[in-house]
Amino acid sequence: VRAGILAVGSELLGSDRLDTNSLRLARRLESHGVELVRKSVVGDDEARIAAEIAGLIGEVDLLLVGGGLGPTADDVTREACARALGRPLIEEPRVVAAIERRFAALGRVPTANNRRQALVVEGAEVLDNDHGTAPGQRVEVDGRVLFLLPGVPFELDRLVERYLEPWLAAHAPGGALERRTLRVAMRPESEVDERLAPLYDEFGREAITVLASPGEVRVRFLAHGAERSRRERLETMLRRGRAALGEAVFAEGEEATLEGVVGDLLAARGRTLATAESCTGGLLAERVTRVPGSSRYFLGGVVVYADELKSVLAGVPPELVAAHGAVSEPVARALAEGVRERLGSEFGIGVTGIAGPGGGSAEKPVGTVHLAVAVAGEPTLHRALRLPGDRERVRLLASQAALEMLRRRLLRADGT
Ligand code: AMP
Ligand code: MG
């Protein structure tokens, strides 16, 4: 079964309302293994709604239309649907009676507007709505099915539960759609995509989705069908995905966080961490301590914004700052080594950079960040980065890169 969703409402085209109904509907479809092939949003315009319905119904087996069934003049989904299908609207006496009862209970008489809600596309089944005056409708069209559903999310949910769920259970017995996610930090989307190319050939392009967000790429694997074959396929895809992406994968699933993964590695190895931060202003320590139980491995950190404090609190030799500038490889190294020694941890992280918007130069533009990871008894590691984006983005990415750098170091077999 291939499905489409059409959300109707001019407010959904504005800048402050999201079409959240389609997310709820998509979740229902997924749980029945129904493939959603198209989603559309259209304003309260009869001709446009009709055109959308006419177009979509040609592409899908199941079309879910939400919104525009209310009593006001802008609610024209009924009329648009009738127009798209070339069928008349017929007043349904049962619905008129229900509307009159509802109003009578409130001591009122329905207006002509309210009676419009009793108009049903010829041949449609009325879907009773106990929680509003607008009923839904189910229309069959040449073996395809169209559901007209109310836009109010609560009412939509009730009708979905009562009418759509049974329809899906009867017509889409294919087993649920299931997703599994691999997460990668601080790698470009294009690189992840390239590494996955052989999997696209093997499992199909539509089975794998690459989703990028700041500092992270999610790779979603999708499978449907009966539980057993679906799980087997997902396991195979995950194994192949992990092999293709290697150490870049920091976690599987949506719950894990990079700071949590790093914390687990530190705890498993019985090692401790201290941080010295300049441009991230404590964000790194904040992320590390977001994890419950981080006191097992995080000793503490210093925020050293002023150059003088880099020396006083983290032991950076003033000559280094004078010779190379505060944002430099030697200073990052000295921050990491200094804070590690002073706080007595096995690992130390130093972060120094230019978050912007001011303070950049030709040589050191905004986004220049130096990271260092000091390890007891081992050479200190350093990375120079040019991070994109505004101040907030640069700071977030700097903390992300620092955590990822430490994670990679902790993965090494010697596990210092
Ligand atoms: P309607 O049935 O078009 O009169 O919609 C009633 C109300 O439901 C609207 O004012 C919105 O607040 C809400 N609504 C309609 N469509 C959606 C949607 N796709 N997502 C979220 N809320 C919606
Ligand atoms: Mg509306």
XYZ file of C-alpha atoms and ligand atoms in Angstrom:
440
model
C 0.000 0.000 0.000
C 1.359 3.403 -0.984
C -0.002 6.393 0.867
C -0.131 10.160 0.561
C -1.012 12.862 3.063
C -2.559 16.225 2.275
C -2.736 18.832 5.042
C -5.262 21.584 4.390
C -5.123 24.980 6.090
C -3.802 28.402 5.148
C -2.342 28.723 8.654
C 0.003 25.829 7.782
C 1.565 27.951 5.035
C 2.365 30.746 7.474
C 5.452 31.119 9.589
C 4.140 30.014 12.968
C 2.146 26.818 12.504
C 3.548 23.397 11.766
C 1.730 20.558 10.057
C 2.082 18.168 12.965
C -0.897 16.026 11.949
C 1.103 14.535 9.116
C 3.746 13.352 11.582
C 1.107 11.564 13.626
C -0.386 10.041 10.499
C 3.046 9.025 9.215
C 3.729 7.185 12.471
C 0.487 5.235 12.072
C 1.350 4.345 8.497
C 4.830 3.222 9.526
C 3.463 0.934 12.177
C 1.547 -0.880 9.439
C 4.422 -0.923 6.988
C 2.655 1.455 4.628
C 5.006 3.475 2.517
C 4.321 7.205 2.571
C 5.289 8.450 -0.870
C 4.075 12.024 -0.771
C 3.127 14.752 1.666
C 1.582 18.001 0.651
C 0.326 21.173 2.334
C -2.208 23.454 0.712
C -4.100 26.563 1.845
C -7.872 26.881 2.204
C -8.485 27.320 -1.496
C -11.074 25.069 -3.088
C -9.487 24.918 -6.537
C -6.017 24.215 -5.157
C -7.250 21.558 -2.752
C -9.190 19.919 -5.578
C -6.104 19.937 -7.797
C -3.989 18.379 -5.036
C -6.528 15.666 -4.360
C -6.910 14.895 -8.056
C -3.137 14.673 -8.468
C -2.425 12.656 -5.344
C -5.204 10.124 -5.790
C -3.570 9.123 -9.061
C -0.315 8.325 -7.272
C -1.366 6.473 -4.153
C -3.658 3.738 -2.884
C -4.508 5.589 0.309
C -4.886 9.347 0.586
C -5.297 10.979 3.984
C -6.623 14.527 3.862
C -6.672 16.477 7.114
C -8.358 19.819 7.847
C -10.911 22.080 6.248
C -13.984 20.210 7.456
C -15.153 22.861 9.926
C -18.236 25.084 9.553
C -16.533 28.347 8.575
C -16.401 29.707 5.051
C -12.714 28.820 4.720
C -13.359 25.130 5.352
C -13.816 23.849 1.808
C -12.252 20.385 1.768
C -15.657 18.732 1.250
C -16.415 20.867 -1.779
C -12.889 20.460 -3.140
C -13.025 16.700 -2.791
C -16.391 16.508 -4.540
C -15.017 18.655 -7.327
C -11.837 16.582 -7.678
C -13.805 13.345 -7.921
C -16.571 14.798 -10.072
C -19.246 13.784 -7.594
C -22.027 15.808 -5.979
C -22.279 16.657 -2.278
C -25.292 15.216 -0.565
C -26.722 16.290 2.768
C -26.636 13.359 5.132
C -29.728 13.430 7.381
C -28.015 11.423 10.099
C -25.275 14.035 10.396
C -27.796 16.904 10.327
C -29.630 15.225 13.206
C -26.400 14.765 15.152
C -25.458 18.418 14.653
C -28.949 19.536 15.753
C -28.679 17.366 18.861
C -25.293 18.807 19.750
C -26.592 22.345 19.418
C -29.833 21.588 21.252
C -27.764 20.352 24.194
C -26.192 23.811 24.311
C -29.581 25.507 23.925
C -28.738 26.675 20.413
C -29.908 26.146 16.859
C -27.370 25.327 14.119
C -26.770 27.958 11.458
C -26.659 27.249 7.734
C -22.868 27.154 8.117
C -23.062 24.393 10.652
C -25.315 22.407 8.323
C -22.563 22.477 5.689
C -20.749 19.973 7.847
C -23.449 17.443 7.009
C -22.521 17.541 3.316
C -21.027 14.255 2.229
C -19.357 13.325 -1.029
C -21.670 10.982 -2.900
C -20.856 7.386 -2.031
C -18.784 8.286 1.038
C -19.041 6.584 4.377
C -19.558 9.027 7.256
C -16.949 8.715 10.003
C -18.635 9.782 13.225
C -16.793 12.391 15.233
C -17.889 12.336 18.876
C -15.597 15.206 19.746
C -16.532 17.808 17.180
C -19.312 18.654 14.770
C -17.357 17.833 11.624
C -17.526 14.139 10.744
C -14.852 12.532 8.665
C -15.520 10.760 5.389
C -14.158 7.700 3.678
C -14.482 7.639 -0.086
C -13.593 4.791 -2.426
C -12.357 5.806 -5.856
C -11.504 3.103 -8.411
C -9.979 0.816 -5.817
C -8.214 3.657 -4.024
C -9.320 5.074 -0.709
C -9.515 8.628 0.482
C -10.037 9.614 4.116
C -11.184 13.140 4.921
C -10.254 13.827 8.522
C -10.774 16.811 10.835
C -7.786 19.093 11.391
C -8.062 19.430 15.171
C -5.331 17.020 16.284
C -7.367 15.465 19.074
C -10.346 14.813 16.804
C -8.071 13.513 14.065
C -6.521 11.033 16.500
C -9.898 9.701 17.540
C -11.033 9.143 13.976
C -7.711 7.571 13.071
C -8.033 5.180 15.986
C -11.615 4.323 15.186
C -11.607 4.164 11.389
C -8.135 4.326 9.873
C -6.493 1.762 12.160
C -8.986 -1.010 11.294
C -8.668 -0.164 7.599
C -4.880 -0.405 7.813
C -5.069 -3.649 9.758
C -7.272 -5.148 7.047
C -5.485 -3.771 3.999
C -1.836 -3.492 4.999
C -0.888 -6.713 6.731
C 2.698 -6.353 5.536
C 4.267 -5.870 8.954
C 5.626 -2.694 10.443
C 8.244 -0.407 9.036
C 11.245 -0.385 11.301
C 14.140 2.023 11.513
C 17.557 1.724 13.075
C 20.039 4.553 13.276
C 23.810 4.772 13.273
C 25.286 8.062 14.451
C 28.491 9.689 13.299
C 30.067 12.830 14.777
C 32.047 15.545 13.009
C 32.265 13.889 9.607
C 30.942 15.577 6.465
C 27.646 14.258 5.144
C 29.233 13.753 1.736
C 31.934 11.504 3.178
C 29.369 9.388 5.010
C 27.349 9.171 1.821
C 30.359 8.066 -0.203
C 31.241 5.342 2.258
C 27.687 4.046 2.140
C 27.530 3.926 -1.649
C 28.048 0.147 -1.875
C 25.160 -0.347 0.559
C 22.843 1.697 -1.636
C 23.462 -0.778 -4.418
C 22.991 -3.746 -2.147
C 19.927 -2.685 -0.136
C 18.338 -0.020 -2.334
C 18.678 3.733 -2.119
C 15.339 4.136 -0.353
C 16.346 1.812 2.493
C 19.055 4.195 3.729
C 18.620 7.849 4.652
C 21.482 10.168 5.565
C 20.424 13.034 7.831
C 22.858 15.802 8.725
C 22.606 18.155 11.694
C 25.312 20.380 13.228
C 28.269 18.170 14.128
C 26.421 14.951 13.507
C 25.204 12.709 10.705
C 22.519 10.124 11.297
C 22.251 7.136 8.997
C 18.796 5.596 9.112
C 18.234 2.090 7.868
C 14.724 1.122 6.994
C 13.147 -2.278 6.538
C 9.638 -3.627 6.386
C 7.909 -6.921 6.119
C 7.395 -9.708 8.616
C 9.186 -9.232 11.905
C 11.797 -11.908 11.441
C 12.914 -11.069 7.928
C 12.749 -7.358 8.735
C 15.007 -7.748 11.777
C 17.452 -9.914 9.858
C 17.643 -7.365 7.099
C 18.199 -4.542 9.582
C 20.939 -6.472 11.365
C 22.686 -7.111 8.061
C 22.399 -3.469 7.065
C 23.713 -2.295 10.446
C 26.658 -4.670 10.266
C 27.510 -3.506 6.770
C 26.966 0.126 7.779
C 29.310 -0.207 10.741
C 31.912 -1.843 8.537
C 31.640 0.950 5.963
C 31.790 3.771 8.511
C 34.262 2.191 10.907
C 35.271 4.055 14.056
C 33.289 7.089 12.953
C 30.149 5.470 14.372
C 29.799 6.662 17.941
C 26.427 5.144 18.724
C 23.397 3.262 17.530
C 19.912 4.587 18.225
C 18.440 7.956 19.075
C 18.973 7.925 22.838
C 22.759 7.947 23.032
C 24.706 11.199 23.282
C 28.326 11.745 22.366
C 29.110 12.936 25.912
C 27.435 9.808 27.277
C 29.473 7.545 25.018
C 32.709 9.293 26.004
C 31.700 9.012 29.658
C 31.082 5.291 29.313
C 34.503 4.815 27.738
C 36.220 6.778 30.516
C 34.312 4.888 33.215
C 35.020 1.503 31.606
C 38.740 2.274 31.562
C 38.695 3.832 35.023
C 40.193 7.084 33.726
C 39.472 10.678 34.670
C 39.112 13.889 32.710
C 39.712 17.601 33.293
C 39.012 20.464 30.876
C 40.413 23.913 30.184
C 38.133 25.959 27.963
C 38.402 29.341 26.397
C 36.013 29.892 23.461
C 33.474 27.280 24.598
C 33.107 29.034 27.958
C 32.375 25.860 29.883
C 30.083 24.253 27.299
C 32.312 21.201 27.127
C 32.220 20.729 30.908
C 28.486 21.369 30.852
C 27.965 18.609 28.288
C 30.225 16.189 30.130
C 28.359 16.799 33.398
C 24.944 16.483 31.756
C 25.494 12.741 31.993
C 24.292 11.242 35.271
C 27.193 9.652 37.108
C 29.822 11.822 35.394
C 31.443 12.416 38.796
C 32.981 8.952 38.342
C 35.325 10.297 35.680
C 35.067 14.073 35.442
C 37.232 15.865 37.971
C 36.435 19.411 36.864
C 37.383 22.172 34.492
C 38.395 25.785 34.217
C 37.015 28.514 32.001
C 40.005 30.645 31.156
C 38.936 33.559 29.005
C 41.562 36.129 29.993
C 45.083 35.281 28.844
C 46.380 35.883 32.340
C 44.041 33.251 33.764
C 45.208 30.752 31.163
C 48.527 30.998 32.972
C 47.250 31.375 36.539
C 44.663 28.572 36.408
C 45.870 26.254 33.654
C 49.623 26.846 33.786
C 50.012 28.137 30.222
C 53.439 29.816 29.985
C 52.792 33.542 29.221
C 55.564 33.419 26.590
C 53.485 30.965 24.526
C 50.546 33.355 24.370
C 52.885 36.240 23.568
C 54.646 34.332 20.798
C 51.726 32.481 19.153
C 48.556 34.206 20.341
C 45.897 32.735 22.632
C 44.303 30.869 19.705
C 47.163 28.641 18.661
C 48.363 25.079 18.739
C 50.962 25.633 21.504
C 48.389 27.285 23.776
C 45.816 24.511 23.190
C 48.443 21.920 24.060
C 49.527 23.858 27.141
C 45.891 24.198 28.301
C 45.291 20.464 28.007
C 48.581 19.505 29.663
C 48.324 22.185 32.343
C 44.796 21.352 33.447
C 45.545 17.631 33.400
C 48.540 18.083 35.673
C 46.950 20.599 37.999
C 43.729 18.684 38.467
C 45.442 15.322 38.535
C 43.456 13.538 35.804
C 44.627 11.009 33.192
C 43.099 13.007 30.331
C 43.038 16.754 29.807
C 41.259 18.699 27.068
C 42.228 22.211 25.979
C 39.975 24.336 23.733
C 40.856 27.727 22.364
C 39.321 29.445 19.361
C 37.589 32.403 17.790
C 33.814 32.022 18.075
C 33.059 35.409 16.474
C 31.387 37.432 15.221
C 34.379 39.726 15.925
C 37.995 38.905 16.667
C 38.843 37.161 13.411
C 41.763 38.010 11.154
C 43.023 36.898 7.753
C 45.373 34.458 9.406
C 42.897 33.306 12.066
C 39.364 33.792 10.773
C 36.243 33.332 12.897
C 35.797 29.597 13.401
C 39.493 28.891 13.938
C 39.688 26.459 16.850
C 42.614 24.560 18.334
C 41.886 21.437 20.351
C 44.305 19.363 22.348
C 43.962 16.133 24.289
C 46.700 15.503 26.849
C 47.207 11.952 28.040
C 49.275 10.967 31.069
C 52.626 9.606 29.913
C 51.814 10.005 26.203
C 52.307 12.665 23.566
C 49.564 15.301 23.510
C 47.254 15.199 20.483
C 46.309 18.356 18.619
C 43.766 19.319 15.974
C 43.280 22.601 14.189
C 39.759 23.254 12.905
C 38.021 25.812 10.710
C 34.436 25.612 11.881
C 31.541 27.121 9.914
C 28.636 29.155 11.235
C 27.842 31.768 13.817
C 29.080 32.063 17.388
C 26.652 29.523 18.788
C 27.422 27.013 16.039
C 31.192 27.411 16.380
C 31.005 26.847 20.118
C 28.748 23.815 19.758
C 30.936 22.272 17.055
C 34.098 22.963 19.067
C 32.666 21.053 22.037
C 31.486 18.287 19.707
C 34.903 18.001 18.036
C 36.640 17.900 21.417
C 34.412 15.074 22.632
C 34.897 13.184 19.374
C 38.661 13.632 19.582
C 38.688 12.198 23.084
C 36.397 9.350 22.036
C 38.730 8.360 19.212
C 41.676 8.449 21.591
C 39.824 6.270 24.098
C 39.087 3.693 21.387
C 42.779 2.967 20.923
C 43.636 -0.525 21.974
C 46.119 0.524 24.656
C 43.299 2.467 26.322
C 45.758 4.414 28.472
P -9.760 22.718 10.468
O -10.369 21.372 10.573
O -9.084 22.961 9.168
O -10.722 23.794 10.824
O -8.613 22.787 11.557
C -8.885 23.061 12.892
C -7.631 23.377 13.645
O -6.822 22.211 13.715
C -6.757 24.417 13.009
O -7.070 25.706 13.407
C -5.390 24.045 13.504
O -5.191 24.626 14.776
C -5.483 22.562 13.658
N -4.878 21.884 12.498
C -5.401 21.723 11.274
N -4.574 21.048 10.461
C -3.481 20.776 11.191
C -2.242 20.092 10.924
N -1.991 19.546 9.727
N -1.342 20.007 11.912
C -1.598 20.551 13.119
N -2.725 21.182 13.436
C -3.664 21.310 12.499
Mg -8.636 24.962 8.624
